[in-house]
PDB file of C-alpha atoms in Angstrom:
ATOM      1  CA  UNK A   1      60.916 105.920  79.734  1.00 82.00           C
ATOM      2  CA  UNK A   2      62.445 103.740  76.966  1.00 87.00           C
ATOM      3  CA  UNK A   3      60.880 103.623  73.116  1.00 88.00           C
ATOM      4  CA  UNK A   4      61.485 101.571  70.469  1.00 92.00           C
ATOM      5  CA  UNK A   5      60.496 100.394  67.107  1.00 93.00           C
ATOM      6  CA  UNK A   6      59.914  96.672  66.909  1.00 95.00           C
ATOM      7  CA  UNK A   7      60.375  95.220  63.360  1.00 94.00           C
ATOM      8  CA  UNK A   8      57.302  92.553  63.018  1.00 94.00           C
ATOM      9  CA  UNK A   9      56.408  90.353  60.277  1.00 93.00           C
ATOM     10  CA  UNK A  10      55.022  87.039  59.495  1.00 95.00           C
ATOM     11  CA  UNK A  11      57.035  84.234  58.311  1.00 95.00           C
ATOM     12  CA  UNK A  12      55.129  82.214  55.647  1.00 95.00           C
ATOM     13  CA  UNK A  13      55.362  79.418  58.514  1.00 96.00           C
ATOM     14  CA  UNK A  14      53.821  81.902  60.947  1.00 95.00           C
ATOM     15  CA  UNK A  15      50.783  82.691  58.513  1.00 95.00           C
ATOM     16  CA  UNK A  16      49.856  79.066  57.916  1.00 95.00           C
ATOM     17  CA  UNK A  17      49.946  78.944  61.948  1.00 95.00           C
ATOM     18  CA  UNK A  18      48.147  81.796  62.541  1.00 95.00           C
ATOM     19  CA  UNK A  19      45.362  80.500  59.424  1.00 95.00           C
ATOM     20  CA  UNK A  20      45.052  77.386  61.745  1.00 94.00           C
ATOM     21  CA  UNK A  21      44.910  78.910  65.048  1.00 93.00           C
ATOM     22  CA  UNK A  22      41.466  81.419  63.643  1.00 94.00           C
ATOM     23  CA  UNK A  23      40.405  78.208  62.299  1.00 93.00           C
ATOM     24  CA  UNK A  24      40.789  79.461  57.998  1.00 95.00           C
ATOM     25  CA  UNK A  25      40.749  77.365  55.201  1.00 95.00           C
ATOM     26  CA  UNK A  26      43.277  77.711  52.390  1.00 94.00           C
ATOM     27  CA  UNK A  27      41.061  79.736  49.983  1.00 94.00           C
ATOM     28  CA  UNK A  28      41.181  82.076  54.098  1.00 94.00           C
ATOM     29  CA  UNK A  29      44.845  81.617  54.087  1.00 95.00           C
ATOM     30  CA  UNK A  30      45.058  82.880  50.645  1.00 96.00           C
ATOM     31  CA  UNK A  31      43.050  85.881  51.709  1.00 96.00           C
ATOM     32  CA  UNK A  32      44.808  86.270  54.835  1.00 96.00           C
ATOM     33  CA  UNK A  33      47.950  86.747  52.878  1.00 96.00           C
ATOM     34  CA  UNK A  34      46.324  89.148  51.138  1.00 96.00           C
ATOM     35  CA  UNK A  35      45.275  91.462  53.511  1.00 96.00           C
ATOM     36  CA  UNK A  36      48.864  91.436  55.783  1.00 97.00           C
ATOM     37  CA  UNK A  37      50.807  92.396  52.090  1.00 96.00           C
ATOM     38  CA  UNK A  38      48.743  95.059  52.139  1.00 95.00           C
ATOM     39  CA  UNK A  39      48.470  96.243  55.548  1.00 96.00           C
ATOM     40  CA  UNK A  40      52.115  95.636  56.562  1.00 96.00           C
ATOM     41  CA  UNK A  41      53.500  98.712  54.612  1.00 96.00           C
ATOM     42  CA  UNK A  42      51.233 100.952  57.119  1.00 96.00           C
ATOM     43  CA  UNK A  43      52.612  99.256  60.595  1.00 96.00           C
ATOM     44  CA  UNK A  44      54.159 101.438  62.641  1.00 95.00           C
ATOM     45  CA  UNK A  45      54.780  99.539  65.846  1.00 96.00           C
ATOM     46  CA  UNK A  46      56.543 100.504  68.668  1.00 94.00           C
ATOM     47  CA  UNK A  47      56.582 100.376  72.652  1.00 93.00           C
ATOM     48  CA  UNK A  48      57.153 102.143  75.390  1.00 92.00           C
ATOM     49  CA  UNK A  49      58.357 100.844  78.529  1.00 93.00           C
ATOM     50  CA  UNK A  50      59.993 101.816  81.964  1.00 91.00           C
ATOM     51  CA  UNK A  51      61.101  99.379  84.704  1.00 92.00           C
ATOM     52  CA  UNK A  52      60.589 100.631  88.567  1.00 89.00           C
ATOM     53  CA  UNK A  53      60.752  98.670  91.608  1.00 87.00           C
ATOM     54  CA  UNK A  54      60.860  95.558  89.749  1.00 89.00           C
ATOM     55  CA  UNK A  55      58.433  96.068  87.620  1.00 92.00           C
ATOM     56  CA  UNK A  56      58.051  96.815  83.623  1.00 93.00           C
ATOM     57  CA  UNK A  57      55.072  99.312  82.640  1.00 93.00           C
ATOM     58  CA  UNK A  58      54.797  98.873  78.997  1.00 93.00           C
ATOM     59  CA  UNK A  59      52.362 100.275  76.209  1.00 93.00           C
ATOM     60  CA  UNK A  60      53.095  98.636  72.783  1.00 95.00           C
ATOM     61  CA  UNK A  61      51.160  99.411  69.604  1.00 95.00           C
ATOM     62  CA  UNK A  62      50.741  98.690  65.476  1.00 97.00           C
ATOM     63  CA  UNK A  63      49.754 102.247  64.877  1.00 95.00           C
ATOM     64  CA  UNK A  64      46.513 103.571  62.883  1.00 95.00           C
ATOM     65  CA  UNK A  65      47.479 101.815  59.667  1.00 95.00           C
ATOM     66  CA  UNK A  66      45.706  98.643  60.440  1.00 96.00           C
ATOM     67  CA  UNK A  67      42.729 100.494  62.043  1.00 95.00           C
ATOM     68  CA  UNK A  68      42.640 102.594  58.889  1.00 96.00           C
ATOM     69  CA  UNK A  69      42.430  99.205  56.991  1.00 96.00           C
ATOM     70  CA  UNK A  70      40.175  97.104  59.027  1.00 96.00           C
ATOM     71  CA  UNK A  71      37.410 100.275  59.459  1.00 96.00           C
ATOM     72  CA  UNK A  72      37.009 101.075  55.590  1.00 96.00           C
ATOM     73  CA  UNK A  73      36.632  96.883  55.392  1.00 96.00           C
ATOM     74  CA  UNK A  74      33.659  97.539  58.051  1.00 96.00           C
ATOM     75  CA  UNK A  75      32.212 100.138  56.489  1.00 97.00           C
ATOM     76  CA  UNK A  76      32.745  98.334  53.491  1.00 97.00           C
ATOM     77  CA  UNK A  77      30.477  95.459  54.944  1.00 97.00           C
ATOM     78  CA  UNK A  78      33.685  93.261  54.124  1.00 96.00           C
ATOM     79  CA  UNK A  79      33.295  91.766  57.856  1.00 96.00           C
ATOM     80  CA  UNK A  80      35.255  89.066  57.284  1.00 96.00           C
ATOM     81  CA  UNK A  81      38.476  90.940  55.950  1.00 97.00           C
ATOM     82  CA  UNK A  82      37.764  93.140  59.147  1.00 97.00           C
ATOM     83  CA  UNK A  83      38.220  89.687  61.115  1.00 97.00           C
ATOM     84  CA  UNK A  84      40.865  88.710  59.290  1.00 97.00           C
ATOM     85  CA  UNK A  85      43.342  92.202  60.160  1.00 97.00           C
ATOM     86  CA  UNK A  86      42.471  91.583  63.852  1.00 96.00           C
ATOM     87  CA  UNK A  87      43.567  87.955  63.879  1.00 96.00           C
ATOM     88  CA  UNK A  88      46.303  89.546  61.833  1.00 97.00           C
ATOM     89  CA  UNK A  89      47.104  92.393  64.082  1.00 96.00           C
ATOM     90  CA  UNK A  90      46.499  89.936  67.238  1.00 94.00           C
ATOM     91  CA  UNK A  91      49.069  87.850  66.680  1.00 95.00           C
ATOM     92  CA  UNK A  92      51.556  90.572  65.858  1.00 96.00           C
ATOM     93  CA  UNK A  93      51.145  91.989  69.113  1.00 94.00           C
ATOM     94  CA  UNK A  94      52.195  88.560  70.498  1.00 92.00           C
ATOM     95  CA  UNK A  95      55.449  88.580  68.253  1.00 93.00           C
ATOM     96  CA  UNK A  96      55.933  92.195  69.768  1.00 94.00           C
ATOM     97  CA  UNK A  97      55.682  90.727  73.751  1.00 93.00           C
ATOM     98  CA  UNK A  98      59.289  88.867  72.438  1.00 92.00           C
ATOM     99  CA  UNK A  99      60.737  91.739  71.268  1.00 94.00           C
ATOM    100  CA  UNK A 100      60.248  93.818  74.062  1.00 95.00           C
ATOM    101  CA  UNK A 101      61.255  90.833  76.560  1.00 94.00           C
ATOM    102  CA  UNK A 102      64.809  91.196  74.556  1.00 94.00           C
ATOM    103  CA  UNK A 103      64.572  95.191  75.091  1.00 95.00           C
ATOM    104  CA  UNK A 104      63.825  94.606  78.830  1.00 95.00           C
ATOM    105  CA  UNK A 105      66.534  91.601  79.157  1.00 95.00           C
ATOM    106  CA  UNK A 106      69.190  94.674  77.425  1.00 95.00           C
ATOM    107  CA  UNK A 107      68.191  97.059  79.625  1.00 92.00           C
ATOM    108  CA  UNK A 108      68.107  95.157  82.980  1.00 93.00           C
ATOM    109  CA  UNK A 109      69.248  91.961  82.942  1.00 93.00           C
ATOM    110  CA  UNK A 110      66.164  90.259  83.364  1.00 93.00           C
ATOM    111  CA  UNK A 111      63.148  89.085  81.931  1.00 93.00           C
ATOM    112  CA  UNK A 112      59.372  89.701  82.081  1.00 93.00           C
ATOM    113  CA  UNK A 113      57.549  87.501  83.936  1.00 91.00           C
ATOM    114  CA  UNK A 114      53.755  87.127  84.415  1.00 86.00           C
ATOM    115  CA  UNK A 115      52.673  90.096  82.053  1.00 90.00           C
ATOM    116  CA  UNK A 116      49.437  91.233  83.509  1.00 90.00           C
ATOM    117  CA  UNK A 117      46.715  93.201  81.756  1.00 92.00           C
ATOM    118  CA  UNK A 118      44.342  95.752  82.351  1.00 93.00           C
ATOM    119  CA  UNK A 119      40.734  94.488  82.284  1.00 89.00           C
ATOM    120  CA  UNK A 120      42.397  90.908  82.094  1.00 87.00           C
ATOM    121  CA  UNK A 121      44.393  90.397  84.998  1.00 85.00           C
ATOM    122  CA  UNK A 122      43.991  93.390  86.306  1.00 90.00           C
ATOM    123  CA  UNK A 123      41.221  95.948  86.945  1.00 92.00           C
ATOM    124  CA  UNK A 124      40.313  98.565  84.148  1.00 92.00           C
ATOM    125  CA  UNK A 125      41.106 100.872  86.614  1.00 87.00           C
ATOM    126  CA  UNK A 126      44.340 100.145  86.736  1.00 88.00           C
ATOM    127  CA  UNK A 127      45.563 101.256  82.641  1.00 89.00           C
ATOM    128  CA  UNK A 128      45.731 104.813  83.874  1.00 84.00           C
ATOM    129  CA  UNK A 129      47.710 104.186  86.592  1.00 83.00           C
ATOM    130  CA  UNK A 130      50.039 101.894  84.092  1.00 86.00           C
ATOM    131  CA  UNK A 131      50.093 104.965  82.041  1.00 85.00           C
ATOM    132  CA  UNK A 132      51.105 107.287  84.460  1.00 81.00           C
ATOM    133  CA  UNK A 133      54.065 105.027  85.121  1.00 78.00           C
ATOM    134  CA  UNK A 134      54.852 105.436  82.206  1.00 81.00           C
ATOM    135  CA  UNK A 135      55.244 108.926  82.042  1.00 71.00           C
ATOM    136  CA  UNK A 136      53.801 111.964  83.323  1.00 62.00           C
ATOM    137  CA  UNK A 137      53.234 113.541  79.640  1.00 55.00           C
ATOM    138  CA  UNK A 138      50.672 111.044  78.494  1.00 53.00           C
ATOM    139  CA  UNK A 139      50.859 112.767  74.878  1.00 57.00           C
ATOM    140  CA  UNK A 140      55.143 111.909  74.238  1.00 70.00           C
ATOM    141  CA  UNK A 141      52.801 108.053  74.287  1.00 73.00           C
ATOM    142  CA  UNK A 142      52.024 106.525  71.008  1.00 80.00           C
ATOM    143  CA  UNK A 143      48.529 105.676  72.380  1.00 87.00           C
ATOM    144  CA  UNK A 144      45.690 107.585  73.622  1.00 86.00           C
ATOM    145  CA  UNK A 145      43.454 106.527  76.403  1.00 86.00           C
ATOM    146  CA  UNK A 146      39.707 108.101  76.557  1.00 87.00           C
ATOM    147  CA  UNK A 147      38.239 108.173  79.958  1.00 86.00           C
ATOM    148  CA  UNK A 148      35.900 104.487  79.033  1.00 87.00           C
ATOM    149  CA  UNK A 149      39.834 103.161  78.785  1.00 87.00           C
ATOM    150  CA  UNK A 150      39.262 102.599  75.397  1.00 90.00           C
ATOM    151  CA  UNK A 151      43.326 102.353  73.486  1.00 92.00           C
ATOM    152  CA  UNK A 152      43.600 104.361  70.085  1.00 92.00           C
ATOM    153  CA  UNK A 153      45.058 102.805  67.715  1.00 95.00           C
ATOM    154  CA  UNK A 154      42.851  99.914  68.728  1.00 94.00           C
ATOM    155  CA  UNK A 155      45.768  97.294  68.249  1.00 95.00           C
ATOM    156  CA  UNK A 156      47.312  98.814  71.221  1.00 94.00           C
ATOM    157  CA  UNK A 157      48.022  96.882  74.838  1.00 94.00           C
ATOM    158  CA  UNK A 158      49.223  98.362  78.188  1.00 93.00           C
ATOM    159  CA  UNK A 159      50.680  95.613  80.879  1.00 94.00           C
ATOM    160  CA  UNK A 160      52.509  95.667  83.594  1.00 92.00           C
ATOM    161  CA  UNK A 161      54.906  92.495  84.452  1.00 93.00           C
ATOM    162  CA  UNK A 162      57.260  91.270  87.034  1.00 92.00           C
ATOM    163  CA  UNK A 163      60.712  90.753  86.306  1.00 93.00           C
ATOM    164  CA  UNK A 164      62.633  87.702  86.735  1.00 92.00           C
ATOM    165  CA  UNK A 165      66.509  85.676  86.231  1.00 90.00           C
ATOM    166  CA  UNK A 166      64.945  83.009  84.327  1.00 86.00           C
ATOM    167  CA  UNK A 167      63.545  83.578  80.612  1.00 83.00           C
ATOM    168  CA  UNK A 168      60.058  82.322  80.177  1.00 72.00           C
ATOM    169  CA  UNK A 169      57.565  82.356  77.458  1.00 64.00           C
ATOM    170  CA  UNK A 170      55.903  85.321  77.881  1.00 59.00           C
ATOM    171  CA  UNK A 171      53.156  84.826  74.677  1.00 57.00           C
ATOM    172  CA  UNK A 172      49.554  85.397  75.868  1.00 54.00           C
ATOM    173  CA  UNK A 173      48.703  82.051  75.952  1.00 51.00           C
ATOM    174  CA  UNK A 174      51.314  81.230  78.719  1.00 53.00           C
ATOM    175  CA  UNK A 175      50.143  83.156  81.116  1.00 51.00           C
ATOM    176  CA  UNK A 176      46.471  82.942  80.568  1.00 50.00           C
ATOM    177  CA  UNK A 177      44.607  80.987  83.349  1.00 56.00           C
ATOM    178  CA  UNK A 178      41.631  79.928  80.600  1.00 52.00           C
ATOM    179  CA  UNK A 179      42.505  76.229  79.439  1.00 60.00           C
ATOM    180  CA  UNK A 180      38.869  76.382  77.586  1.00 55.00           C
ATOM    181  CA  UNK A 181      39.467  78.748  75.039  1.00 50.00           C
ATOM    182  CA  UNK A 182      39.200  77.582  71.468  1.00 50.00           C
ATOM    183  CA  UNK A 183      42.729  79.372  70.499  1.00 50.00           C
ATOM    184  CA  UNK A 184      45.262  78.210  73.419  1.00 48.00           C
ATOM    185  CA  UNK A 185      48.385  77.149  72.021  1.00 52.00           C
TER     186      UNK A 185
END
């Protein structure tokens, strides 16, 4: 198993996109900004991976920082600050599905292809056995995993992907079969 800290942050190019993408207004923007200042100093993100038979098993995550954040807004009954640190913590996951395609090209060669998610692409069932790929010690993993599947920290993913010769985009939005949704890019 291979870990890593990613280094992710927004570009002032990559806020205004991600302010149109959830649809915000500048006075949302503004706010937006607001909210990543203060929540980027508690990231902690960092992935796990392990390639076998072809195949990457990966578990990336923020950390509890931005759940920290995002449930005192909640409780707070500041709902749309809440919103606003998951669209936040959203897209940084996306910026994090480049990094670790760069970690996996370093290691191997090659690069992910077709990343596949549990309760997504794949069946639910399926995170433990992504898990157990990953390792056998499920506590040396950044993440927990309760027995409903649910991920703590909650900005946390587990995928499996194929691996390939040729580099592809390997956002979310690539390989998601729903052309309907409001936020394809």
């Amino acid at each position: 198993m291979r870990t890593a800290v990613l280094s992710l942050c927004l570009t002032e190019d990559e806020q205004r996109e991600l302010a149109e993408r959830y649809h915000f207004d500048q006075a949302g923007l503004a706010r937006m900004t607001i909210l990543y200042q203060a929540v980027l100093p508690l990231l902690r993100p960092q992935t796990c991976f392990t390639i076998r038979e072809q195949k990457v098993f990966c578990v990336v995550t923020l950390g509890a920082g931005i759940d920290q954040i995002q449930e005192k807004c909640s409780r707070e009954g500041a709902l749309l600050d809440a919103y606003i640190l998951d669209c936040i913590g959203s897209f940084l996951l996306e910026k994090a599905y480049q990094q670790i395609n760069m970690l996996v090209f370093k290691e191997s060669g090659l690069f992910l292809q077709g990343l596949s998610f549990p309760g997504s692409d794949l069946p639910i069932t399926k995170m433990q056995e992504i898990l157990q790929n990953l390792t056998n010690k499920l506590e040396k993993l950044p993440i927990s995993c309760n027995m409903a599947c649910v991920l703590t920290p909650k900005k946390s993913v587990v995928f499996m992907a194929g691996l390939g010769e040729k580099r592809q985009d390997c956002g979310i939005c690539a390989m998601c079969s729903r052309v309907d949704c409001e936020n394809r890019r």
